[in-house]
Coordinates of C-alpha atoms in Angstrom, one line a residue:
M1 CA 27.2 33.4 1.0
M2 CA 23.8 31.7 1.4
S3 CA 21.8 32.7 4.5
T4 CA 21.1 29.8 6.8
S5 CA 17.5 30.9 7.3
W6 CA 16.8 30.3 3.7
T7 CA 18.3 26.8 3.5
V8 CA 16.8 23.4 4.6
S9 CA 19.1 21.9 7.3
D10 CA 18.6 18.3 6.3
A11 CA 18.3 18.6 2.5
V12 CA 20.7 19.3 -0.4
N13 CA 20.2 20.4 -4.0
Y14 CA 21.2 18.4 -7.0
K15 CA 24.8 19.7 -6.6
G16 CA 25.0 18.4 -3.0
L17 CA 24.9 21.9 -1.5
P18 CA 22.4 23.0 1.2
A19 CA 19.0 23.4 -0.5
D20 CA 17.8 27.0 -1.0
K21 CA 14.1 27.2 0.0
S22 CA 13.4 29.8 -2.7
K23 CA 14.8 27.6 -5.5
T24 CA 14.0 24.1 -4.4
G25 CA 11.0 22.2 -3.0
G26 CA 7.4 23.1 -2.6
W27 CA 4.3 22.2 -4.6
V28 CA 5.7 22.3 -8.1
P29 CA 8.5 19.6 -7.6
A30 CA 6.1 17.5 -5.5
A31 CA 3.6 17.7 -8.4
L32 CA 6.2 16.4 -10.8
V33 CA 6.7 13.4 -8.5
L34 CA 3.0 12.8 -8.4
G35 CA 3.0 12.5 -12.2
I36 CA 5.0 9.3 -11.9
E37 CA 2.6 7.9 -9.3
I38 CA -0.5 8.6 -11.5
N39 CA 1.0 6.7 -14.4
E40 CA 2.1 3.9 -12.2
R41 CA -1.4 3.5 -10.9
L42 CA -2.8 3.8 -14.4
S43 CA -0.6 1.0 -15.6
T44 CA -0.9 -1.3 -12.6
M45 CA -4.6 -1.0 -12.0
G46 CA -5.4 -0.9 -15.7
I47 CA -3.8 -4.3 -16.0
A48 CA -5.1 -5.8 -12.7
V49 CA -8.8 -4.9 -12.9
N50 CA -9.3 -6.5 -16.3
L51 CA -6.6 -9.2 -16.3
V52 CA -8.9 -11.9 -15.0
T53 CA -11.1 -11.6 -18.1
Y54 CA -8.0 -11.8 -20.4
L55 CA -6.7 -14.9 -18.6
G56 CA -10.1 -16.6 -18.8
G57 CA -11.4 -15.4 -22.2
T58 CA -8.2 -15.3 -24.2
M59 CA -5.7 -17.5 -22.5
H60 CA -8.5 -20.1 -21.5
L61 CA -7.4 -20.5 -17.9
P62 CA -9.9 -21.7 -15.1
S63 CA -11.6 -19.1 -13.0
A64 CA -9.8 -19.8 -9.7
A65 CA -6.4 -20.0 -11.5
S66 CA -7.0 -16.7 -13.2
A67 CA -8.0 -15.0 -9.9
N68 CA -4.8 -16.3 -8.2
I69 CA -2.6 -15.0 -11.1
V70 CA -4.0 -11.6 -10.6
T71 CA -3.7 -11.6 -6.8
D72 CA -0.2 -13.0 -7.0
F73 CA 0.8 -10.3 -9.5
M74 CA -0.5 -7.6 -7.2
G75 CA 0.9 -9.2 -4.1
T76 CA 4.4 -9.4 -5.6
A77 CA 4.2 -5.8 -6.7
F78 CA 3.5 -4.6 -3.2
L79 CA 5.9 -7.0 -1.5
L80 CA 8.7 -5.7 -3.7
C81 CA 8.1 -2.3 -2.0
L82 CA 10.4 -3.5 0.8
F83 CA 13.1 -4.3 -1.7
G84 CA 12.7 -0.9 -3.3
G85 CA 12.8 0.8 0.1
F86 CA 15.9 -1.1 1.0
L87 CA 17.7 0.1 -2.1
A88 CA 16.6 3.7 -1.6
D89 CA 17.7 3.8 2.0
S90 CA 21.0 1.9 1.6
F91 CA 22.4 2.7 -1.8
L92 CA 20.4 4.7 -4.4
G93 CA 18.4 7.3 -2.6
R94 CA 14.8 8.0 -3.5
Y95 CA 15.4 10.1 -6.7
K96 CA 17.5 7.4 -8.4
T97 CA 15.2 4.6 -7.2
I98 CA 12.2 6.4 -8.8
A99 CA 14.1 7.0 -12.0
I100 CA 15.4 3.4 -12.4
F101 CA 12.1 1.6 -11.5
A102 CA 10.0 3.9 -13.6
L103 CA 12.1 2.8 -16.6
I104 CA 11.7 -0.8 -15.6
Q105 CA 7.9 -0.4 -15.4
A106 CA 7.9 1.3 -18.8
L107 CA 9.9 -1.7 -20.2
G108 CA 7.4 -4.1 -18.7
T109 CA 4.3 -2.4 -20.1
G110 CA 6.1 -2.2 -23.5
M111 CA 6.7 -5.9 -23.3
L112 CA 3.0 -6.5 -22.4
T113 CA 2.0 -4.5 -25.4
V114 CA 3.9 -6.8 -27.7
T115 CA 2.8 -10.0 -25.8
T116 CA -0.9 -9.2 -26.1
G117 CA -0.5 -8.0 -29.8
L118 CA 1.2 -11.1 -31.3
P119 CA -1.1 -14.1 -32.1
Q120 CA 1.8 -16.5 -31.6
L121 CA 1.8 -15.6 -27.8
R122 CA -1.7 -16.6 -27.1
P123 CA -3.7 -19.8 -27.8
P124 CA -6.1 -20.1 -30.8
P125 CA -9.6 -18.6 -30.1
C126 CA -12.4 -20.9 -29.1
H127 CA -15.4 -21.6 -31.5
P128 CA -18.9 -22.0 -30.2
H129 CA -19.0 -25.7 -31.2
D130 CA -15.7 -26.5 -29.4
K131 CA -16.2 -28.5 -26.2
Y132 CA -12.6 -27.9 -25.1
C133 CA -10.7 -24.7 -25.4
R134 CA -6.9 -25.2 -25.6
P135 CA -5.3 -23.2 -22.8
A136 CA -2.1 -21.2 -23.2
N137 CA 1.1 -23.3 -23.3
G138 CA 4.1 -22.9 -21.0
F139 CA 6.0 -20.6 -23.4
Q140 CA 3.1 -18.2 -23.9
M141 CA 2.4 -18.0 -20.1
G142 CA 6.2 -17.6 -19.5
I143 CA 6.4 -14.5 -21.7
L144 CA 3.2 -13.1 -20.1
Y145 CA 4.6 -13.7 -16.6
L146 CA 7.9 -12.0 -17.5
A147 CA 6.1 -8.9 -18.7
L148 CA 3.8 -8.9 -15.6
Y149 CA 6.6 -9.3 -13.1
L150 CA 8.7 -6.6 -14.7
I151 CA 5.7 -4.3 -14.1
A152 CA 5.5 -5.6 -10.5
L153 CA 9.2 -4.9 -10.0
G154 CA 8.7 -1.3 -11.3
T155 CA 5.7 -0.8 -9.1
G156 CA 7.5 -2.0 -6.0
G157 CA 10.4 0.3 -6.5
L158 CA 8.2 3.3 -7.3
K159 CA 5.7 2.9 -4.5
S160 CA 8.4 2.6 -1.8
S161 CA 9.9 6.0 -2.7
V162 CA 7.3 8.3 -4.4
S163 CA 5.4 9.4 -1.4
G164 CA 8.6 9.8 0.7
F165 CA 10.3 11.8 -2.1
G166 CA 7.2 14.0 -2.4
T167 CA 7.3 14.8 1.4
D168 CA 11.0 15.5 1.1
Q169 CA 10.0 18.6 -0.9
F170 CA 8.6 20.2 2.3
D171 CA 10.5 21.3 5.4
E172 CA 8.9 19.9 8.6
K173 CA 10.6 22.7 10.6
D174 CA 8.9 25.4 8.6
E175 CA 5.2 25.8 9.8
K176 CA 3.9 26.9 6.4
E177 CA 5.6 24.0 4.6
K178 CA 4.6 21.6 7.3
S179 CA 0.9 22.5 6.7
Q180 CA 1.4 22.0 3.0
M181 CA 2.9 18.6 3.6
A182 CA -0.3 17.6 5.5
Y183 CA -2.4 18.5 2.5
F184 CA 0.1 16.6 0.3
F185 CA -1.0 13.2 1.8
N186 CA -4.7 13.8 1.0
R187 CA -3.9 15.1 -2.5
F188 CA -1.5 12.3 -3.1
F189 CA -4.3 9.8 -2.6
I190 CA -6.7 11.9 -4.7
F191 CA -4.2 11.9 -7.5
I192 CA -3.6 8.1 -7.5
S193 CA -7.4 7.7 -7.3
I194 CA -7.7 9.8 -10.5
G195 CA -5.1 7.5 -12.1
T196 CA -7.2 4.4 -11.0
L197 CA -10.4 6.1 -12.3
A198 CA -8.8 6.6 -15.7
A199 CA -7.6 3.0 -15.6
V200 CA -11.0 1.4 -14.9
T201 CA -12.9 3.5 -17.3
V202 CA -11.0 4.7 -20.4
L203 CA -8.3 2.1 -20.3
V204 CA -10.6 -0.9 -19.7
Y205 CA -12.9 0.3 -22.5
V206 CA -9.9 0.6 -24.9
Q207 CA -8.9 -3.0 -23.9
D208 CA -12.3 -4.5 -24.6
E209 CA -13.4 -2.4 -27.6
V210 CA -10.1 -1.4 -29.4
G211 CA -7.5 -3.9 -28.3
R212 CA -5.3 -4.7 -25.3
S213 CA -2.1 -3.9 -27.0
W214 CA -3.4 -0.4 -27.8
A215 CA -4.3 0.1 -24.1
Y216 CA -1.0 -1.2 -22.8
G217 CA 0.8 0.9 -25.4
I218 CA -0.9 4.0 -24.0
C219 CA 0.4 3.0 -20.5
C220 CA 3.9 2.6 -21.8
L221 CA 3.9 6.0 -23.7
S222 CA 2.3 7.9 -20.7
M223 CA 5.0 6.5 -18.4
V224 CA 7.8 7.6 -20.7
I225 CA 6.3 11.1 -20.8
A226 CA 6.0 11.1 -17.0
I227 CA 9.7 10.1 -16.7
I228 CA 10.7 13.0 -18.9
I229 CA 8.6 15.4 -16.8
F230 CA 10.2 13.9 -13.6
F231 CA 13.7 14.5 -14.9
S232 CA 12.8 18.1 -15.8
G233 CA 12.5 18.9 -12.1
T234 CA 16.0 17.6 -11.2
K235 CA 17.4 21.0 -10.4
R236 CA 14.3 21.9 -8.3
Y237 CA 14.1 18.9 -6.0
R238 CA 15.4 18.6 -2.5
Y239 CA 17.4 15.5 -1.7
K240 CA 17.6 14.0 1.7
K241 CA 20.8 12.1 2.6
S242 CA 20.4 8.4 3.4
S243 CA 21.2 7.4 7.0
G244 CA 21.9 3.8 6.1
S245 CA 19.8 0.7 5.9
P246 CA 17.1 0.6 8.7
I247 CA 17.1 -3.2 8.4
V248 CA 20.8 -3.4 9.4
Q249 CA 20.2 -1.0 12.3
I250 CA 17.3 -3.1 13.5
F251 CA 19.4 -6.3 13.5
Q252 CA 22.2 -4.5 15.3
V253 CA 19.9 -3.6 18.2
I254 CA 18.4 -7.1 18.4
L255 CA 21.8 -8.8 18.2
A256 CA 23.3 -6.4 20.8
A257 CA 20.4 -7.1 23.2
K258 CA 20.7 -10.8 22.7
R259 CA 24.4 -10.7 23.5
K260 CA 23.6 -9.0 26.8
R261 CA 20.5 -11.0 27.6
N262 CA 21.9 -12.1 31.0
M263 CA 22.6 -8.5 32.1
D264 CA 20.2 -6.4 34.1
V265 CA 18.9 -3.0 32.8
P266 CA 20.0 -0.3 35.3
Y267 CA 17.2 1.3 37.4
D268 CA 18.4 4.7 36.3
V269 CA 17.9 4.8 32.5
G270 CA 20.2 7.7 32.4
M271 CA 23.1 5.2 32.8
L272 CA 22.3 3.7 29.4
Y273 CA 24.5 4.7 26.4
E274 CA 23.5 7.8 24.5
T275 CA 25.5 10.2 22.4
N276 CA 22.9 11.9 20.2
P277 CA 22.4 15.7 20.7
E278 CA 19.6 16.6 23.0
G279 CA 17.4 17.9 20.2
S280 CA 17.6 14.7 18.2
R281 CA 17.1 12.2 21.0
I282 CA 14.1 10.0 21.4
Q283 CA 12.8 9.7 25.0
H284 CA 13.1 6.3 26.7
T285 CA 10.0 4.2 26.9
E286 CA 9.1 1.2 29.1
Q287 CA 7.7 -1.1 26.4
F288 CA 10.0 -3.9 25.1
R289 CA 12.5 -3.4 28.0
F290 CA 14.6 -6.4 26.8
L291 CA 15.8 -4.2 23.9
D292 CA 17.2 -1.7 26.4
K293 CA 20.0 -4.2 27.1
A294 CA 21.5 -3.2 23.7
A295 CA 22.3 0.2 25.3
I296 CA 24.1 -1.2 28.4
V297 CA 27.8 -0.4 28.3
A298 CA 29.9 -3.5 28.9
Q299 CA 33.5 -4.5 28.6
G300 CA 34.6 -5.1 25.0
D301 CA 32.0 -2.7 23.4
F302 CA 34.7 -0.3 22.4
E303 CA 37.6 -1.4 20.2
D304 CA 41.2 -0.3 21.1
H305 CA 41.9 3.4 20.4
D306 CA 38.4 3.8 18.8
P307 CA 36.1 6.3 20.6
N308 CA 33.1 4.8 18.7
P309 CA 31.6 1.5 19.9
N310 CA 31.0 -1.5 17.8
P311 CA 27.3 -1.0 16.7
W312 CA 26.7 -4.8 16.8
K313 CA 27.6 -4.7 20.5
L314 CA 26.4 -1.3 21.8
C315 CA 23.6 0.9 20.6
T316 CA 22.4 4.3 21.7
V317 CA 19.1 4.7 23.5
T318 CA 17.8 6.6 20.5
R319 CA 18.7 3.7 18.2
V320 CA 16.9 1.3 20.6
E321 CA 13.8 3.5 20.7
E322 CA 13.7 3.6 16.9
V323 CA 13.5 -0.2 16.9
K324 CA 10.8 -0.1 19.6
M325 CA 8.8 2.3 17.5
M326 CA 8.9 -0.1 14.5
A327 CA 8.0 -3.0 16.8
R328 CA 4.9 -1.1 18.0
L329 CA 3.6 -0.9 14.4
I330 CA 3.6 -4.7 13.9
P331 CA 0.2 -5.5 15.6
I332 CA -1.6 -2.8 13.7
W333 CA 0.2 -3.9 10.6
A334 CA -1.0 -7.5 11.1
T335 CA -4.7 -6.6 11.7
T336 CA -5.0 -4.5 8.5
I337 CA -3.9 -7.3 6.1
L338 CA -7.4 -8.8 5.9
F339 CA -8.8 -5.5 4.4
W340 CA -6.7 -6.0 1.3
T341 CA -7.8 -9.6 1.0
T342 CA -11.4 -8.2 0.8
Y343 CA -10.1 -5.6 -1.7
A344 CA -8.7 -8.4 -3.9
Q345 CA -12.2 -9.8 -4.5
M346 CA -13.2 -6.5 -6.1
I347 CA -10.8 -7.0 -9.0
T348 CA -11.2 -10.7 -9.4
F349 CA -14.4 -12.5 -8.5
S350 CA -16.6 -9.4 -8.5
V351 CA -15.4 -8.7 -12.1
E352 CA -16.3 -12.3 -13.0
Q353 CA -19.8 -11.8 -11.4
A354 CA -20.2 -8.7 -13.5
A355 CA -19.3 -10.6 -16.7
T356 CA -22.3 -12.9 -16.2
M357 CA -24.8 -10.1 -15.6
E358 CA -26.9 -7.7 -17.7
R359 CA -24.6 -4.7 -18.4
N360 CA -26.4 -2.7 -21.0
V361 CA -27.2 1.0 -20.5
G362 CA -29.2 1.7 -23.7
K363 CA -27.0 0.6 -26.6
F364 CA -23.8 0.9 -24.6
K365 CA -22.5 -2.3 -22.8
I366 CA -20.4 -1.6 -19.8
P367 CA -17.1 -3.6 -19.7
A368 CA -17.1 -5.9 -16.8
G369 CA -13.8 -4.5 -15.5
S370 CA -15.2 -1.0 -15.6
L371 CA -17.6 -1.8 -12.7
T372 CA -14.7 -0.9 -10.4
V373 CA -15.5 2.7 -11.4
F374 CA -18.0 2.6 -8.5
F375 CA -15.2 1.4 -6.3
V376 CA -13.0 4.4 -7.2
S377 CA -15.9 6.8 -7.2
A378 CA -16.6 5.7 -3.6
I379 CA -13.0 6.6 -2.6
L380 CA -13.2 10.1 -4.1
I381 CA -16.7 10.8 -2.7
T382 CA -15.5 9.6 0.7
L383 CA -12.5 11.9 0.6
I384 CA -14.5 14.9 -0.5
I385 CA -17.2 14.3 2.2
Y386 CA -14.5 13.8 4.8
D387 CA -12.6 17.0 3.8
R388 CA -15.7 19.3 3.4
F389 CA -18.0 18.0 6.1
I390 CA -16.6 15.6 8.6
M391 CA -13.3 17.4 9.3
P392 CA -15.0 20.8 10.0
L393 CA -17.7 19.1 12.1
W394 CA -15.1 17.1 14.1
Q395 CA -13.1 20.3 14.7
K396 CA -16.2 21.9 16.3
L397 CA -17.2 18.9 18.3
K398 CA -13.8 17.6 19.4
G399 CA -11.4 20.4 18.7
K400 CA -9.4 18.1 16.4
P401 CA -8.9 18.3 12.6
G402 CA -10.6 15.0 11.8
F403 CA -10.3 11.4 12.9
T404 CA -7.0 10.0 14.1
S405 CA -5.2 7.5 11.9
L406 CA -6.3 4.6 14.1
Q407 CA -9.9 5.7 13.9
K408 CA -9.7 5.9 10.1
I409 CA -8.3 2.4 9.9
A410 CA -11.2 1.1 12.2
I411 CA -13.8 2.7 10.0
G412 CA -12.2 1.1 6.9
L413 CA -12.3 -2.3 8.5
V414 CA -16.0 -2.0 9.4
L415 CA -17.0 -0.8 6.0
S416 CA -15.1 -3.6 4.2
T417 CA -16.7 -6.2 6.5
M418 CA -20.2 -4.8 5.7
G419 CA -19.3 -4.9 2.0
M420 CA -18.5 -8.6 2.1
G421 CA -21.8 -9.3 4.0
I422 CA -23.8 -7.5 1.4
A423 CA -21.8 -9.2 -1.4
A424 CA -22.8 -12.6 0.0
L425 CA -26.5 -11.6 -0.1
V426 CA -26.2 -10.2 -3.7
E427 CA -24.5 -13.4 -4.9
M428 CA -27.3 -15.5 -3.3
K429 CA -29.7 -13.5 -5.5
R430 CA -27.5 -13.9 -8.6
L431 CA -27.2 -17.7 -8.1
S432 CA -31.0 -18.0 -7.6
V433 CA -31.5 -16.3 -11.0
A434 CA -28.9 -18.6 -12.6
K435 CA -30.6 -21.7 -11.2
S436 CA -34.1 -20.6 -12.5
T437 CA -33.0 -19.5 -15.9
G438 CA -30.1 -21.8 -16.7
R439 CA -26.5 -21.8 -15.5
N440 CA -24.9 -22.0 -18.9
I441 CA -26.4 -18.9 -20.5
S442 CA -23.8 -16.1 -21.2
T443 CA -25.8 -13.2 -19.7
L444 CA -28.2 -13.7 -16.7
P445 CA -31.3 -11.5 -16.6
I446 CA -30.2 -9.6 -13.5
S447 CA -28.7 -6.1 -13.5
V448 CA -25.0 -5.6 -12.8
F449 CA -26.0 -2.6 -10.7
Y450 CA -26.8 -5.0 -7.9
L451 CA -23.0 -5.1 -7.3
I452 CA -22.8 -1.4 -6.6
P453 CA -23.2 -1.6 -2.8
Q454 CA -20.2 -4.0 -2.3
F455 CA -18.0 -1.9 -4.6
F456 CA -19.1 1.3 -2.8
L457 CA -18.7 0.0 0.7
V458 CA -15.2 -1.5 0.1
G459 CA -14.2 1.6 -1.9
A460 CA -15.3 3.9 0.9
G461 CA -13.4 1.6 3.3
E462 CA -10.2 2.1 1.2
G463 CA -10.6 5.8 1.3
F464 CA -10.3 5.7 5.1
I465 CA -7.9 2.8 5.6
Y466 CA -5.3 3.8 2.9
T467 CA -5.0 7.4 4.2
G468 CA -5.1 6.2 7.8
Q469 CA -2.4 3.6 7.2
L470 CA -0.2 6.0 5.3
D471 CA -0.5 8.6 8.0
F472 CA 0.0 6.1 10.8
F473 CA 3.1 4.3 9.4
I474 CA 4.9 7.6 8.4
T475 CA 4.1 9.7 11.5
Q476 CA 4.7 6.8 14.0
S477 CA 8.0 5.6 12.5
P478 CA 11.5 7.0 13.2
K479 CA 12.7 9.8 10.9
G480 CA 15.4 7.6 9.3
M481 CA 13.0 4.7 8.7
K482 CA 10.2 6.4 6.9
T483 CA 10.9 4.7 3.5
M484 CA 11.0 1.4 5.2
S485 CA 7.8 2.0 7.1
T486 CA 6.1 3.0 3.9
G487 CA 7.3 -0.3 2.5
L488 CA 6.0 -2.1 5.6
F489 CA 2.6 -0.5 5.1
L490 CA 2.5 -1.6 1.5
T491 CA 3.3 -5.1 2.4
T492 CA -0.1 -5.3 4.1
L493 CA -1.5 -5.0 0.5
A494 CA 0.9 -7.7 -0.7
L495 CA 0.0 -10.1 2.1
G496 CA -3.7 -9.3 1.6
F497 CA -3.4 -10.5 -2.0
F498 CA -1.4 -13.5 -1.0
V499 CA -3.9 -14.5 1.7
S500 CA -6.6 -14.2 -1.0
S501 CA -4.7 -16.7 -3.2
F502 CA -4.1 -19.0 -0.2
L503 CA -7.8 -19.0 0.8
V504 CA -8.9 -19.6 -2.8
S505 CA -6.5 -22.6 -3.1
I506 CA -7.6 -24.1 0.2
I507 CA -11.3 -23.6 -0.3
K508 CA -11.1 -25.0 -3.9
K509 CA -9.3 -28.1 -2.5
V510 CA -11.6 -28.6 0.5
T511 CA -15.0 -27.9 -1.1
G512 CA -14.1 -29.7 -4.3
S513 CA -13.0 -32.9 -2.6
N514 CA -16.5 -34.4 -2.6
G515 CA -16.6 -34.8 -6.3
G516 CA -19.2 -32.1 -6.9
H517 CA -18.9 -28.4 -7.8
D518 CA -16.8 -26.5 -5.3
W519 CA -17.5 -23.0 -4.0
L520 CA -15.2 -21.5 -6.6
A521 CA -16.1 -23.5 -9.6
D522 CA -14.6 -22.7 -13.0
N523 CA -18.1 -21.5 -14.0
I524 CA -19.2 -19.4 -11.1
N525 CA -22.9 -20.1 -11.8
Y526 CA -22.2 -23.6 -10.5
G527 CA -20.3 -22.4 -7.5
R528 CA -21.1 -21.0 -4.1
L529 CA -19.2 -17.6 -4.2
D530 CA -21.8 -16.4 -1.6
C531 CA -20.3 -18.8 1.0
F532 CA -16.8 -17.5 0.2
Y533 CA -17.9 -13.9 0.7
G534 CA -19.7 -14.9 3.9
L535 CA -16.5 -16.5 5.2
L536 CA -14.6 -13.3 4.5
A537 CA -17.3 -11.3 6.4
I538 CA -17.0 -13.6 9.4
L539 CA -13.2 -13.3 9.3
G540 CA -13.6 -9.5 9.1
V541 CA -15.6 -9.4 12.3
I542 CA -13.0 -11.5 14.2
N543 CA -10.2 -9.4 12.7
F544 CA -11.9 -6.1 13.8
V545 CA -12.1 -7.3 17.4
L546 CA -8.3 -8.2 17.3
Y547 CA -7.6 -4.7 15.8
L548 CA -9.5 -3.0 18.6
I549 CA -7.3 -4.9 21.2
C550 CA -4.1 -3.9 19.3
A551 CA -5.1 -0.3 18.9
T552 CA -5.9 0.0 22.6
W553 CA -2.5 -1.5 23.4
F554 CA -0.6 0.8 21.0
K555 CA 1.0 3.9 22.6
P556 CA 1.1 6.8 20.1
R557 CA 4.3 8.7 19.7
K558 CA 4.4 11.8 21.8
S559 CA 5.2 15.1 20.2
K560 CA 8.1 17.1 21.5
S561 CA 5.7 19.8 22.7
A562 CA 3.8 17.2 24.8
I563 CA 7.0 16.0 26.3
K564 CA 8.0 19.6 27.2
M565 CA 4.6 20.3 28.8
E566 CA 4.9 17.1 30.8
T567 CA 8.3 18.2 32.1
I568 CA 6.9 21.6 33.1
D569 CA 3.9 20.2 34.9
K570 CA 6.0 17.5 36.6
G571 CA 3.0 15.3 36.6
N572 CA 2.1 11.9 35.2
V573 CA 0.3 12.5 32.0
G574 CA -1.8 9.5 30.9
E575 CA -1.0 7.8 27.6
D576 CA -3.2 8.7 24.6
K577 CA -6.0 6.2 23.9
C578 CA -7.1 5.4 20.5

């Protein structure tokens, strides 16, 4: 019989038996999961960073419309993470969710390969003497949209479950494996950054110099190989059982509290309903006290001859506290959306800027989409500096292994705001060159390397904010809602892209109403992109102030050791401050 000490209490193997530590989990299975994520990032980013040039140059769409198609595509992909998380938590589990949506993404990239390869699915090319280029028709755009949104659906399902399934391979109750899981988060981000780096260099070059259908074919093939590798680890994975849909649980608490809104919460919180074992309970907190009413025992909460209450009428204190924990995340969630609006400019308008500038290095001409290599390089450099220098220094000075998740997010917001400020100044310089030399020339006599600071600052900001958000949303969420909280985190990316599309539409309508060239003109040499960047910088300052207020209000989750120490001391320990 299998020894209990060598099994993981909350995980099973592929046969549904308790998972044996010596035969399941650890770095090897986690690495097999990361292979899927690398290829997802390769496909999604390889498409996104250079899609705006395809829409404008091949499909003959206006500049602002092209940018909005890209941001809507990316926004939908990240918004679908909530849908993927719901399926994983409620029905499929993370393993099946990854398998199904990886196949969907492979299908989408395969369809995009065909779409970009067939001449019938794009408008005829423009000739130099043509005054009007015929844009893609409805059928051609419809096929393109179908391919793109299949990829977006695949991305949403994968991103909601990959990081969670990767952490499932480590036992949080084992100190050695717990430390390995901490390194997993950092390496997870490094791996997806490597995928992005390959996308913005090799893949973009293949798109521009060999052919888009070849590049997308590579994405499809690599995803198929990653799926095969993923399936090869089936016997070695650890599987966590689903505890039901967190969304349903949240609505149960809210509805139960609403039913009892006229009742008073007892002074002694020990009178509230609780049946969870002592070790798995969550301590009662004072915030959102109106939700405590869901745990008041009232007449009619129990059905006849049924010892278990109706969950829509009565919830345990632990269940209520889980909902409170999710509610505390919302202000931080809301104030991180604007970062991803800034990020969206790096793969849309910044790429359009690069397309108008001098990009030659000797005889080699850098593809406009490959300028995002400086963005990804900044992420990797930031992570390396943070790991090798900042963390050891912070350990010596503060006795803590690096910045807190809230501090990381703050640093990311500051860097992105600085990036937009510098981007506005660089665009003023580029427009002055365009005005003096001629706005209609294809390549302005100004080096594309002027764009490096904005790519570098926003990229460094992502290095902090992505790892900070991922850590924050996973560690500060209830155990049974981690997939949902990961999806919640990824919706900040979705809404950031949608906010970008909204701002572009509003600014184009408002600034173009006077009959002249608007800020976001079809030919950006006639526009005022510098004003748009300046507006984002101002919004960034306002958003950062709001973030500081929300971060100060937030009460971090106490560890069990801290709660025990507080009990021993019998004193009032002050809440942690960010």
